[in-house]
Amino acid sequence: MQASRIAAAAAVAGSAVLLLSSPAFAHVSVQPDGTAAKGGYALVNFRVPNERDDASTTKLEVSFPTDHPLASVMPEKIAGWKATVTKTKLAKPLEMHGQKINEAVSKVTWTADGKGIEPGYIQRFPVSMGALPEDTDELVFKAIQTYSGGEVVRWIEVQEDGAEEPENPAPVLALSAATEDHHGGAATAEDASDESADSSDDAKAASATTEAAADSSGGSDTTARVLGVVGIVVGAAGVAYGVLAGRRRTTSDA
C-alpha cells in the first residue's frame, strides 16, 4: 500500500512538472547554430512550435531590433514557405567592410504555401545575420505567430530583470564574446572568396610540383634508355670480339 501511494504521488508530481514546464517549451525562441559572437556573423534558428490541436501555424513575422540594426540578413529557403525581407532606411548609416549602409532589415515574414506547421509539430526557420553588435549582450526579436483559424499570438513581451517570465516572452539571442577573426560561427562571402583563392594557389603549387616531377621523371627515363642502348652495343661488340678471337685460335692451332 505504501509503495502504491509513493508511486501515485510521484506520478502526480511528475505531471505537475510537465504542466508547469510545458509553456516554456511552447514559446517561440531563437538559438544560434554554433555561436553568435559579437562583431561576427551567425546562423540562427527561430524555433516555432504549434500550440493548438485544431489549427496550423500559417505565418510567422519576426521583427529585428532597430536599436542594433543588422545590415546583412538572409533567410534560408524552406520548402512549403515563402520568406519576405523588409528593409528600413537608417537614421544613422552603418559602416560595413569600408562601405556605408543606409538601410537594414527590420522584419522577416514567413508565409506557408501549404499546410504550415500542423498540430504536434515544430518548425525551424534558419537565418544568417551580421555583423552582430559589439555593445550589447543580447538581441531581442519580437515575433507574431498566426494560426489557420485566424488567431494571432504576439511573442513580444520583454523579460525584466528580477521579474517572472512573461506569458508571451519575445525570443532573445544571447551574444558571446567577440572572436579574433570577428566572424563568429558562420562564414561570410569574403571568407569563402579568400578560401577559394587559397585553394586555387594550393592547386597551382601542387600542379607545378607535379609538372616538375613529371619533367624529372621524363629526364630520368631518357637517360636510362640511352644507357641501356649503350650497354647493348658494348655487349654485342664483346660477343663479336670473342667469336673472332676463338676463330683465330682455331686457325692457328690447325
PDB file of C-alpha atoms in Angstrom:
ATOM      1  CA  MET A   1       0.000   0.000   0.000  1.00  0.00           C
ATOM      2  CA  GLN A   2       2.789   2.429   0.946  1.00  0.00           C
ATOM      3  CA  ALA A   3       4.675   1.687  -2.275  1.00  0.00           C
ATOM      4  CA  SER A   4       1.500   2.325  -4.304  1.00  0.00           C
ATOM      5  CA  ARG A   5       0.960   5.679  -2.573  1.00  0.00           C
ATOM      6  CA  ILE A   6       4.550   6.727  -3.236  1.00  0.00           C
ATOM      7  CA  ALA A   7       4.234   5.774  -6.909  1.00  0.00           C
ATOM      8  CA  ALA A   8       0.964   7.696  -7.217  1.00  0.00           C
ATOM      9  CA  ALA A   9       2.466  10.763  -5.544  1.00  0.00           C
ATOM     10  CA  ALA A  10       5.454  10.611  -7.866  1.00  0.00           C
ATOM     11  CA  ALA A  11       3.184  10.395 -10.895  1.00  0.00           C
ATOM     12  CA  VAL A  12       1.175  13.437  -9.746  1.00  0.00           C
ATOM     13  CA  ALA A  13       4.380  15.386  -9.094  1.00  0.00           C
ATOM     14  CA  GLY A  14       5.717  14.432 -12.495  1.00  0.00           C
ATOM     15  CA  SER A  15       2.509  15.560 -14.192  1.00  0.00           C
ATOM     16  CA  ALA A  16       2.686  18.861 -12.332  1.00  0.00           C
ATOM     17  CA  VAL A  17       6.241  19.429 -13.533  1.00  0.00           C
ATOM     18  CA  LEU A  18       5.204  18.715 -17.111  1.00  0.00           C
ATOM     19  CA  LEU A  19       2.224  21.037 -16.877  1.00  0.00           C
ATOM     20  CA  LEU A  20       4.292  23.840 -15.378  1.00  0.00           C
ATOM     21  CA  SER A  21       7.189  23.432 -17.785  1.00  0.00           C
ATOM     22  CA  SER A  22       5.210  22.845 -20.979  1.00  0.00           C
ATOM     23  CA  PRO A  23       4.553  26.571 -21.678  1.00  0.00           C
ATOM     24  CA  ALA A  24       8.303  27.221 -21.605  1.00  0.00           C
ATOM     25  CA  PHE A  25       8.825  24.620 -24.323  1.00  0.00           C
ATOM     26  CA  ALA A  26       5.946  26.094 -26.353  1.00  0.00           C
ATOM     27  CA  HIS A  27       7.479  29.556 -26.717  1.00  0.00           C
ATOM     28  CA  VAL A  28       8.807  30.879 -29.984  1.00  0.00           C
ATOM     29  CA  SER A  29      12.554  31.006 -29.374  1.00  0.00           C
ATOM     30  CA  VAL A  30      15.847  31.694 -31.157  1.00  0.00           C
ATOM     31  CA  GLN A  31      19.110  29.765 -30.869  1.00  0.00           C
ATOM     32  CA  PRO A  32      22.405  30.069 -32.765  1.00  0.00           C
ATOM     33  CA  ASP A  33      23.776  27.203 -34.826  1.00  0.00           C
ATOM     34  CA  GLY A  34      27.108  27.136 -33.010  1.00  0.00           C
ATOM     35  CA  THR A  35      27.952  30.536 -31.534  1.00  0.00           C
ATOM     36  CA  ALA A  36      26.743  34.101 -32.022  1.00  0.00           C
ATOM     37  CA  ALA A  37      29.842  36.168 -31.301  1.00  0.00           C
ATOM     38  CA  LYS A  38      29.832  39.938 -31.006  1.00  0.00           C
ATOM     39  CA  GLY A  39      31.094  41.648 -34.136  1.00  0.00           C
ATOM     40  CA  GLY A  40      30.723  38.492 -36.211  1.00  0.00           C
ATOM     41  CA  TYR A  41      28.181  36.602 -38.295  1.00  0.00           C
ATOM     42  CA  ALA A  42      25.934  33.776 -37.138  1.00  0.00           C
ATOM     43  CA  LEU A  43      23.389  31.291 -38.394  1.00  0.00           C
ATOM     44  CA  VAL A  44      20.412  31.287 -36.029  1.00  0.00           C
ATOM     45  CA  ASN A  45      17.209  29.236 -35.906  1.00  0.00           C
ATOM     46  CA  PHE A  46      13.824  30.639 -34.947  1.00  0.00           C
ATOM     47  CA  ARG A  47      12.042  27.670 -33.375  1.00  0.00           C
ATOM     48  CA  VAL A  48       8.250  27.771 -33.684  1.00  0.00           C
ATOM     49  CA  PRO A  49       6.047  25.113 -32.028  1.00  0.00           C
ATOM     50  CA  ASN A  50       2.348  24.674 -32.774  1.00  0.00           C
ATOM     51  CA  GLU A  51       0.375  25.086 -29.555  1.00  0.00           C
ATOM     52  CA  ARG A  52      -3.059  24.335 -30.964  1.00  0.00           C
ATOM     53  CA  ASP A  53      -4.779  20.984 -31.526  1.00  0.00           C
ATOM     54  CA  ASP A  54      -7.226  22.202 -34.162  1.00  0.00           C
ATOM     55  CA  ALA A  55      -5.215  24.704 -36.238  1.00  0.00           C
ATOM     56  CA  SER A  56      -1.906  25.036 -38.072  1.00  0.00           C
ATOM     57  CA  THR A  57       0.602  27.875 -37.914  1.00  0.00           C
ATOM     58  CA  THR A  58       0.494  29.546 -41.317  1.00  0.00           C
ATOM     59  CA  LYS A  59       2.509  32.715 -40.764  1.00  0.00           C
ATOM     60  CA  LEU A  60       5.458  33.983 -38.719  1.00  0.00           C
ATOM     61  CA  GLU A  61       6.638  37.584 -38.512  1.00  0.00           C
ATOM     62  CA  VAL A  62       9.933  38.373 -36.789  1.00  0.00           C
ATOM     63  CA  SER A  63      10.868  41.993 -36.120  1.00  0.00           C
ATOM     64  CA  PHE A  64      14.568  42.795 -35.936  1.00  0.00           C
ATOM     65  CA  PRO A  65      15.945  45.247 -33.349  1.00  0.00           C
ATOM     66  CA  THR A  66      16.096  48.851 -34.540  1.00  0.00           C
ATOM     67  CA  ASP A  67      18.448  49.939 -31.756  1.00  0.00           C
ATOM     68  CA  HIS A  68      21.053  47.446 -33.042  1.00  0.00           C
ATOM     69  CA  PRO A  69      20.346  47.196 -36.784  1.00  0.00           C
ATOM     70  CA  LEU A  70      21.767  44.331 -38.834  1.00  0.00           C
ATOM     71  CA  ALA A  71      22.974  45.125 -42.344  1.00  0.00           C
ATOM     72  CA  SER A  72      23.045  41.509 -43.572  1.00  0.00           C
ATOM     73  CA  VAL A  73      20.057  39.207 -43.005  1.00  0.00           C
ATOM     74  CA  MET A  74      19.491  36.212 -45.300  1.00  0.00           C
ATOM     75  CA  PRO A  75      16.755  33.638 -44.561  1.00  0.00           C
ATOM     76  CA  GLU A  76      17.339  30.077 -45.705  1.00  0.00           C
ATOM     77  CA  LYS A  77      14.912  28.700 -48.269  1.00  0.00           C
ATOM     78  CA  ILE A  78      12.384  26.314 -46.680  1.00  0.00           C
ATOM     79  CA  ALA A  79      10.097  24.003 -48.616  1.00  0.00           C
ATOM     80  CA  GLY A  80       6.454  24.976 -48.170  1.00  0.00           C
ATOM     81  CA  TRP A  81       7.238  28.516 -47.009  1.00  0.00           C
ATOM     82  CA  LYS A  82       7.766  31.894 -48.694  1.00  0.00           C
ATOM     83  CA  ALA A  83      10.101  34.376 -46.976  1.00  0.00           C
ATOM     84  CA  THR A  84       9.783  38.144 -47.408  1.00  0.00           C
ATOM     85  CA  VAL A  85      12.503  40.505 -46.157  1.00  0.00           C
ATOM     86  CA  THR A  86      11.521  44.078 -45.230  1.00  0.00           C
ATOM     87  CA  LYS A  87      14.175  46.798 -45.029  1.00  0.00           C
ATOM     88  CA  THR A  88      14.047  50.216 -43.364  1.00  0.00           C
ATOM     89  CA  LYS A  89      16.131  53.305 -44.003  1.00  0.00           C
ATOM     90  CA  LEU A  90      18.510  54.078 -41.158  1.00  0.00           C
ATOM     91  CA  ALA A  91      18.685  57.466 -39.468  1.00  0.00           C
ATOM     92  CA  LYS A  92      22.379  56.837 -38.892  1.00  0.00           C
ATOM     93  CA  PRO A  93      24.179  54.823 -41.623  1.00  0.00           C
ATOM     94  CA  LEU A  94      26.213  51.758 -40.685  1.00  0.00           C
ATOM     95  CA  GLU A  95      29.745  51.101 -41.897  1.00  0.00           C
ATOM     96  CA  MET A  96      30.431  47.574 -43.143  1.00  0.00           C
ATOM     97  CA  HIS A  97      33.607  46.433 -44.918  1.00  0.00           C
ATOM     98  CA  GLY A  98      34.533  50.065 -45.620  1.00  0.00           C
ATOM     99  CA  GLN A  99      31.127  50.889 -47.127  1.00  0.00           C
ATOM    100  CA  LYS A 100      28.242  52.886 -45.681  1.00  0.00           C
ATOM    101  CA  ILE A 101      24.941  51.032 -45.297  1.00  0.00           C
ATOM    102  CA  ASN A 102      21.867  53.276 -45.403  1.00  0.00           C
ATOM    103  CA  GLU A 103      19.241  50.599 -44.709  1.00  0.00           C
ATOM    104  CA  ALA A 104      18.861  47.495 -42.567  1.00  0.00           C
ATOM    105  CA  VAL A 105      16.431  44.596 -42.263  1.00  0.00           C
ATOM    106  CA  SER A 106      13.542  45.443 -39.950  1.00  0.00           C
ATOM    107  CA  LYS A 107      11.382  42.332 -40.428  1.00  0.00           C
ATOM    108  CA  VAL A 108      11.292  38.876 -41.991  1.00  0.00           C
ATOM    109  CA  THR A 109       7.907  37.280 -42.729  1.00  0.00           C
ATOM    110  CA  TRP A 110       7.372  33.594 -43.498  1.00  0.00           C
ATOM    111  CA  THR A 111       4.048  32.602 -45.099  1.00  0.00           C
ATOM    112  CA  ALA A 112       3.043  28.963 -45.610  1.00  0.00           C
ATOM    113  CA  ASP A 113       2.450  27.790 -49.170  1.00  0.00           C
ATOM    114  CA  GLY A 114       0.831  24.571 -47.960  1.00  0.00           C
ATOM    115  CA  LYS A 115      -0.243  23.112 -44.624  1.00  0.00           C
ATOM    116  CA  GLY A 116       2.141  25.135 -42.465  1.00  0.00           C
ATOM    117  CA  ILE A 117       3.084  23.833 -39.034  1.00  0.00           C
ATOM    118  CA  GLU A 118       0.489  21.199 -38.176  1.00  0.00           C
ATOM    119  CA  PRO A 119      -0.614  20.319 -34.613  1.00  0.00           C
ATOM    120  CA  GLY A 120       2.039  18.354 -32.745  1.00  0.00           C
ATOM    121  CA  TYR A 121       4.947  19.674 -34.841  1.00  0.00           C
ATOM    122  CA  ILE A 122       7.575  22.401 -34.698  1.00  0.00           C
ATOM    123  CA  GLN A 123       9.379  24.268 -37.481  1.00  0.00           C
ATOM    124  CA  ARG A 124      12.807  25.879 -37.553  1.00  0.00           C
ATOM    125  CA  PHE A 125      13.426  28.994 -39.634  1.00  0.00           C
ATOM    126  CA  PRO A 126      17.197  29.447 -40.237  1.00  0.00           C
ATOM    127  CA  VAL A 127      18.586  32.937 -40.839  1.00  0.00           C
ATOM    128  CA  SER A 128      22.153  34.097 -41.467  1.00  0.00           C
ATOM    129  CA  MET A 129      22.801  37.509 -39.926  1.00  0.00           C
ATOM    130  CA  GLY A 130      25.530  40.005 -39.132  1.00  0.00           C
ATOM    131  CA  ALA A 131      27.536  41.833 -38.305  1.00  0.00           C
ATOM    132  CA  LEU A 132      26.330  41.327 -34.742  1.00  0.00           C
ATOM    133  CA  PRO A 133      26.654  44.367 -32.435  1.00  0.00           C
ATOM    134  CA  GLU A 134      29.546  44.611 -30.003  1.00  0.00           C
ATOM    135  CA  ASP A 135      27.894  46.922 -27.465  1.00  0.00           C
ATOM    136  CA  THR A 136      25.212  44.562 -26.138  1.00  0.00           C
ATOM    137  CA  ASP A 137      24.973  41.063 -24.683  1.00  0.00           C
ATOM    138  CA  GLU A 138      21.703  40.105 -26.344  1.00  0.00           C
ATOM    139  CA  LEU A 139      19.292  40.863 -29.152  1.00  0.00           C
ATOM    140  CA  VAL A 140      15.506  40.821 -28.738  1.00  0.00           C
ATOM    141  CA  PHE A 141      13.370  39.669 -31.674  1.00  0.00           C
ATOM    142  CA  LYS A 142       9.636  40.250 -31.328  1.00  0.00           C
ATOM    143  CA  ALA A 143       7.595  37.584 -33.122  1.00  0.00           C
ATOM    144  CA  ILE A 144       3.965  37.256 -34.210  1.00  0.00           C
ATOM    145  CA  GLN A 145       2.514  33.785 -34.829  1.00  0.00           C
ATOM    146  CA  THR A 146      -0.674  33.401 -36.894  1.00  0.00           C
ATOM    147  CA  TYR A 147      -2.862  30.275 -36.978  1.00  0.00           C
ATOM    148  CA  SER A 148      -5.059  28.973 -39.779  1.00  0.00           C
ATOM    149  CA  GLY A 149      -8.185  29.811 -37.760  1.00  0.00           C
ATOM    150  CA  GLY A 150      -7.221  33.491 -37.637  1.00  0.00           C
ATOM    151  CA  GLU A 151      -5.813  33.506 -34.094  1.00  0.00           C
ATOM    152  CA  VAL A 152      -2.745  35.700 -33.587  1.00  0.00           C
ATOM    153  CA  VAL A 153      -0.242  35.194 -30.747  1.00  0.00           C
ATOM    154  CA  ARG A 154       2.203  38.034 -30.076  1.00  0.00           C
ATOM    155  CA  TRP A 155       5.534  36.934 -28.621  1.00  0.00           C
ATOM    156  CA  ILE A 156       6.630  40.489 -27.845  1.00  0.00           C
ATOM    157  CA  GLU A 157       6.959  40.806 -24.057  1.00  0.00           C
ATOM    158  CA  VAL A 158      10.476  41.683 -22.878  1.00  0.00           C
ATOM    159  CA  GLN A 159      11.823  39.899 -19.807  1.00  0.00           C
ATOM    160  CA  GLU A 160      12.517  42.344 -16.982  1.00  0.00           C
ATOM    161  CA  ASP A 161      15.427  41.757 -14.590  1.00  0.00           C
ATOM    162  CA  GLY A 162      14.255  40.061 -11.412  1.00  0.00           C
ATOM    163  CA  ALA A 163      10.690  39.642 -12.653  1.00  0.00           C
ATOM    164  CA  GLU A 164       8.849  36.443 -13.503  1.00  0.00           C
ATOM    165  CA  GLU A 165       8.852  35.227 -17.079  1.00  0.00           C
ATOM    166  CA  PRO A 166       6.064  36.916 -19.030  1.00  0.00           C
ATOM    167  CA  GLU A 167       3.262  34.897 -20.563  1.00  0.00           C
ATOM    168  CA  ASN A 168       4.345  35.639 -24.142  1.00  0.00           C
ATOM    169  CA  PRO A 169       8.094  36.368 -23.997  1.00  0.00           C
ATOM    170  CA  ALA A 170       9.943  37.674 -27.043  1.00  0.00           C
ATOM    171  CA  PRO A 171      12.750  35.471 -28.431  1.00  0.00           C
ATOM    172  CA  VAL A 172      16.157  36.555 -27.116  1.00  0.00           C
ATOM    173  CA  LEU A 173      19.515  35.769 -28.730  1.00  0.00           C
ATOM    174  CA  ALA A 174      22.443  35.741 -26.302  1.00  0.00           C
ATOM    175  CA  LEU A 175      25.725  37.013 -27.753  1.00  0.00           C
ATOM    176  CA  SER A 176      29.081  35.526 -26.797  1.00  0.00           C
ATOM    177  CA  ALA A 177      32.424  37.322 -26.526  1.00  0.00           C
ATOM    178  CA  ALA A 178      33.964  38.571 -29.753  1.00  0.00           C
ATOM    179  CA  THR A 179      36.380  36.246 -31.533  1.00  0.00           C
ATOM    180  CA  GLU A 180      39.708  37.273 -33.042  1.00  0.00           C
ATOM    181  CA  ASP A 181      38.536  36.856 -36.631  1.00  0.00           C
ATOM    182  CA  HIS A 182      35.203  38.618 -35.857  1.00  0.00           C
ATOM    183  CA  HIS A 183      33.296  36.161 -37.984  1.00  0.00           C
ATOM    184  CA  GLY A 184      31.507  34.188 -35.280  1.00  0.00           C
ATOM    185  CA  GLY A 185      30.034  30.809 -36.133  1.00  0.00           C
ATOM    186  CA  ALA A 186      29.147  31.455 -39.793  1.00  0.00           C
ATOM    187  CA  ALA A 187      31.454  32.208 -42.720  1.00  0.00           C
ATOM    188  CA  THR A 188      30.947  35.306 -44.869  1.00  0.00           C
ATOM    189  CA  ALA A 189      31.197  35.632 -48.625  1.00  0.00           C
ATOM    190  CA  GLU A 190      34.547  37.347 -48.145  1.00  0.00           C
ATOM    191  CA  ASP A 191      35.829  34.340 -46.192  1.00  0.00           C
ATOM    192  CA  ALA A 192      34.634  31.998 -48.918  1.00  0.00           C
ATOM    193  CA  SER A 193      36.431  34.107 -51.531  1.00  0.00           C
ATOM    194  CA  ASP A 194      39.660  34.050 -49.516  1.00  0.00           C
ATOM    195  CA  GLU A 195      39.412  30.299 -49.013  1.00  0.00           C
ATOM    196  CA  SER A 196      38.771  29.822 -52.717  1.00  0.00           C
ATOM    197  CA  ALA A 197      41.841  31.902 -53.557  1.00  0.00           C
ATOM    198  CA  ASP A 198      43.958  29.913 -51.093  1.00  0.00           C
ATOM    199  CA  SER A 199      42.673  26.666 -52.585  1.00  0.00           C
ATOM    200  CA  SER A 200      43.480  27.954 -56.064  1.00  0.00           C
ATOM    201  CA  ASP A 201      47.027  28.869 -55.020  1.00  0.00           C
ATOM    202  CA  ASP A 202      47.479  25.465 -53.398  1.00  0.00           C
ATOM    203  CA  ALA A 203      46.194  23.783 -56.544  1.00  0.00           C
ATOM    204  CA  LYS A 204      48.617  25.777 -58.698  1.00  0.00           C
ATOM    205  CA  ALA A 205      51.517  24.887 -56.429  1.00  0.00           C
ATOM    206  CA  ALA A 206      50.543  21.223 -56.497  1.00  0.00           C
ATOM    207  CA  SER A 207      50.264  21.345 -60.288  1.00  0.00           C
ATOM    208  CA  ALA A 208      53.707  22.935 -60.592  1.00  0.00           C
ATOM    209  CA  THR A 209      55.171  20.271 -58.317  1.00  0.00           C
ATOM    210  CA  THR A 210      53.517  17.546 -60.363  1.00  0.00           C
ATOM    211  CA  GLU A 211      54.832  19.009 -63.622  1.00  0.00           C
ATOM    212  CA  ALA A 212      58.336  19.295 -62.190  1.00  0.00           C
ATOM    213  CA  ALA A 213      58.175  15.697 -61.028  1.00  0.00           C
ATOM    214  CA  ALA A 214      56.948  14.661 -64.465  1.00  0.00           C
ATOM    215  CA  ASP A 215      59.833  16.538 -66.137  1.00  0.00           C
ATOM    216  CA  SER A 216      62.308  14.945 -63.758  1.00  0.00           C
ATOM    217  CA  SER A 217      60.786  11.534 -64.382  1.00  0.00           C
ATOM    218  CA  GLY A 218      60.928  12.109 -68.133  1.00  0.00           C
ATOM    219  CA  GLY A 219      64.619  13.090 -67.966  1.00  0.00           C
ATOM    220  CA  SER A 220      65.431  10.042 -65.888  1.00  0.00           C
ATOM    221  CA  ASP A 221      63.626   7.783 -68.360  1.00  0.00           C
ATOM    222  CA  THR A 222      65.589   9.249 -71.293  1.00  0.00           C
ATOM    223  CA  THR A 223      68.932   8.777 -69.532  1.00  0.00           C
ATOM    224  CA  ALA A 224      68.045   5.215 -68.641  1.00  0.00           C
ATOM    225  CA  ARG A 225      67.140   4.442 -72.233  1.00  0.00           C
ATOM    226  CA  VAL A 226      70.446   5.874 -73.578  1.00  0.00           C
ATOM    227  CA  LEU A 227      72.470   3.890 -71.058  1.00  0.00           C
ATOM    228  CA  GLY A 228      70.503   0.775 -71.978  1.00  0.00           C
ATOM    229  CA  VAL A 229      71.278   1.190 -75.683  1.00  0.00           C
ATOM    230  CA  VAL A 230      74.977   1.793 -74.954  1.00  0.00           C
ATOM    231  CA  GLY A 231      75.058  -1.345 -72.813  1.00  0.00           C
ATOM    232  CA  ILE A 232      73.530  -3.416 -75.592  1.00  0.00           C
ATOM    233  CA  VAL A 233      76.063  -2.101 -78.142  1.00  0.00           C
ATOM    234  CA  VAL A 234      79.023  -2.783 -75.837  1.00  0.00           C
ATOM    235  CA  GLY A 235      77.699  -6.250 -75.075  1.00  0.00           C
ATOM    236  CA  ALA A 236      77.290  -7.073 -78.784  1.00  0.00           C
ATOM    237  CA  ALA A 237      80.808  -5.820 -79.513  1.00  0.00           C
ATOM    238  CA  GLY A 238      82.201  -8.014 -76.776  1.00  0.00           C
ATOM    239  CA  VAL A 239      80.430 -11.088 -78.139  1.00  0.00           C
ATOM    240  CA  ALA A 240      81.696 -10.364 -81.652  1.00  0.00           C
ATOM    241  CA  TYR A 241      85.235  -9.918 -80.411  1.00  0.00           C
ATOM    242  CA  GLY A 242      85.055 -13.228 -78.522  1.00  0.00           C
ATOM    243  CA  VAL A 243      83.835 -15.072 -81.618  1.00  0.00           C
ATOM    244  CA  LEU A 244      86.608 -13.630 -83.784  1.00  0.00           C
ATOM    245  CA  ALA A 245      89.222 -14.409 -81.184  1.00  0.00           C
ATOM    246  CA  GLY A 246      88.046 -18.030 -80.991  1.00  0.00           C
ATOM    247  CA  ARG A 247      88.240 -18.451 -84.750  1.00  0.00           C
ATOM    248  CA  ARG A 248      91.793 -17.080 -84.805  1.00  0.00           C
ATOM    249  CA  ARG A 249      92.920 -19.570 -82.159  1.00  0.00           C
ATOM    250  CA  THR A 250      91.329 -22.459 -84.070  1.00  0.00           C
ATOM    251  CA  THR A 251      93.082 -21.449 -87.308  1.00  0.00           C
ATOM    252  CA  SER A 252      96.429 -21.043 -85.543  1.00  0.00           C
ATOM    253  CA  ASP A 253      96.238 -24.492 -83.927  1.00  0.00           C
ATOM    254  CA  ALA A 254      95.419 -26.051 -87.201  1.00  0.00           C
TER     255      ALA A 254
END
